[in-house]
Amino acid sequence: GEDVEQSLFLSVREGDSSVINCTYTDSSSTYLYWYKQEPGAGLQLLTYIFSNMDMKQDQRLTVLLNKKDKHLSLRIADTQTGDSAIYFCAVPKDNFNKFYFGSGTKLNVKP
Amino acid sequence: DGGITQSPKYLFRKEGQNVTLSCEQNLNHDAMYWYRQDPGQGLRLIYYSQIVNDFQKGDIAEGYSVSREKKESFPLTVTSAQKNPTAFYLCASSKGREADTQYFGPGTRLTVL
């Protein structure tokens, strides 16, 4: 399968920026996704980026894509306690028949 | 409201018993998926179905079975052959076309005693 790697934990103070990183192995992926999971719940789509873009901004969220290094990052500006959750990057494969998810990064926002 | 429902939210079973997890969607999506989530391991694909009456094994299908008799429903049976069934199970659906994301249900936490 696809290898999608993320660090497991990130801790920041409220108001700081958070940067969550993801690396993947398949360079043919056309879209890359970020999902958020709150405790005991399913995953919600946060944002996505098309592979011919370097950057996408959506309010407090900025996605950066380095295709050469197969590196994806999610920056959350002015992080709030409500942003505390697990964040997953996801890479589709097999013509979107399968999605491969990273292990998830647990973001802890301290007041 | 359109969405995906999973029931029950918590499920307890004795070792050796089969158990069926429900997943229903009213989004008119063609594709449906089952994932297993374990702490620190992300989501792993168990089975997926692109169309009614057809489904494919994912990466960890051993010990599980599914059916897709209706577009709206994709139940997952965890059989006694599954060696370590205690986990959080997530169902998802999508239109099944390129660039379409997956929409997730709230999950079922299965605990085998």
mmCIF file of N, CA and C in Angstrom, chain A residues 92-100, chain B residues 31-33 35 45 47-50 56 94 96-98 102:
data_model
loop_
_atom_site.group_PDB
_atom_site.id
_atom_site.type_symbol
_atom_site.label_atom_id
_atom_site.label_comp_id
_atom_site.label_asym_id
_atom_site.label_seq_id
_atom_site.Cartn_x
_atom_site.Cartn_y
_atom_site.Cartn_z
ATOM 1 N N PRO A 92 -5.361 9.560 -1.994
ATOM 2 C CA PRO A 92 -6.170 8.591 -2.737
ATOM 3 C C PRO A 92 -5.309 7.774 -3.689
ATOM 4 N N LYS A 93 -5.750 6.552 -3.929
ATOM 5 C CA LYS A 93 -5.046 5.656 -4.849
ATOM 6 C C LYS A 93 -6.066 4.910 -5.693
ATOM 7 N N ASP A 94 -5.594 4.205 -6.712
ATOM 8 C CA ASP A 94 -6.461 3.338 -7.526
ATOM 9 C C ASP A 94 -7.681 4.095 -8.025
ATOM 10 N N ASN A 95 -7.438 5.248 -8.626
ATOM 11 C CA ASN A 95 -8.528 6.049 -9.196
ATOM 12 C C ASN A 95 -9.583 6.384 -8.146
ATOM 13 N N PHE A 96 -9.134 6.754 -6.964
ATOM 14 C CA PHE A 96 -9.979 7.154 -5.841
ATOM 15 C C PHE A 96 -10.788 5.997 -5.265
ATOM 16 N N ASN A 97 -10.433 4.767 -5.613
ATOM 17 C CA ASN A 97 -11.096 3.630 -4.981
ATOM 18 C C ASN A 97 -10.612 3.412 -3.559
ATOM 19 N N LYS A 98 -9.400 3.830 -3.269
ATOM 20 C CA LYS A 98 -8.850 3.659 -1.923
ATOM 21 C C LYS A 98 -8.254 4.972 -1.453
ATOM 22 N N PHE A 99 -8.353 5.205 -0.144
ATOM 23 C CA PHE A 99 -7.672 6.327 0.486
ATOM 24 C C PHE A 99 -6.710 5.760 1.517
ATOM 25 N N TYR A 100 -5.500 6.254 1.526
ATOM 26 C CA TYR A 100 -4.534 5.852 2.543
ATOM 27 C C TYR A 100 -4.331 7.011 3.500
ATOM 28 N N ALA B 31 -20.196 4.712 -3.566
ATOM 29 C CA ALA B 31 -19.108 3.991 -2.918
ATOM 30 C C ALA B 31 -19.230 4.041 -1.393
ATOM 31 N N MET B 32 -18.902 2.928 -0.757
ATOM 32 C CA MET B 32 -18.885 2.873 0.705
ATOM 33 C C MET B 32 -17.665 2.099 1.162
ATOM 34 N N TYR B 33 -17.214 2.424 2.386
ATOM 35 C CA TYR B 33 -15.939 1.902 2.881
ATOM 36 C C TYR B 33 -16.057 1.569 4.367
ATOM 37 N N TYR B 35 -13.363 1.140 7.664
ATOM 38 C CA TYR B 35 -12.016 1.283 8.191
ATOM 39 C C TYR B 35 -11.983 0.835 9.641
ATOM 40 N N LEU B 45 -7.952 0.181 5.814
ATOM 41 C CA LEU B 45 -9.114 -0.179 5.011
ATOM 42 C C LEU B 45 -9.420 -1.665 5.134
ATOM 43 N N TYR B 47 -12.792 -3.207 3.918
ATOM 44 C CA TYR B 47 -13.498 -3.542 2.686
ATOM 45 C C TYR B 47 -14.011 -2.253 2.055
ATOM 46 N N TYR B 48 -14.241 -2.289 0.747
ATOM 47 C CA TYR B 48 -14.911 -1.186 0.097
ATOM 48 C C TYR B 48 -15.802 -1.715 -1.014
ATOM 49 N N SER B 49 -16.784 -0.887 -1.361
ATOM 50 C CA SER B 49 -17.752 -1.272 -2.381
ATOM 51 C C SER B 49 -17.996 -0.062 -3.281
ATOM 52 N N GLN B 50 -17.822 -0.247 -4.559
ATOM 53 C CA GLN B 50 -18.028 0.850 -5.511
ATOM 54 C C GLN B 50 -19.446 0.862 -6.071
ATOM 55 N N GLN B 56 -14.885 -5.163 -2.550
ATOM 56 C CA GLN B 56 -13.492 -5.573 -2.686
ATOM 57 C C GLN B 56 -12.819 -5.604 -1.325
ATOM 58 N N SER B 94 -18.619 7.850 -0.536
ATOM 59 C CA SER B 94 -18.249 8.905 -1.482
ATOM 60 C C SER B 94 -19.025 8.679 -2.771
ATOM 61 N N GLY B 96 -17.703 8.224 -5.418
ATOM 62 C CA GLY B 96 -16.966 7.215 -6.159
ATOM 63 C C GLY B 96 -16.325 7.736 -7.419
ATOM 64 N N ARG B 97 -16.349 9.060 -7.574
ATOM 65 C CA ARG B 97 -15.733 9.621 -8.774
ATOM 66 C C ARG B 97 -14.464 10.364 -8.392
ATOM 67 N N GLU B 98 -13.655 10.634 -9.410
ATOM 68 C CA GLU B 98 -12.374 11.281 -9.157
ATOM 69 C C GLU B 98 -12.568 12.605 -8.423
ATOM 70 N N GLN B 102 -14.202 11.525 0.911
ATOM 71 C CA GLN B 102 -15.013 10.577 1.654
ATOM 72 C C GLN B 102 -15.684 11.289 2.822
#
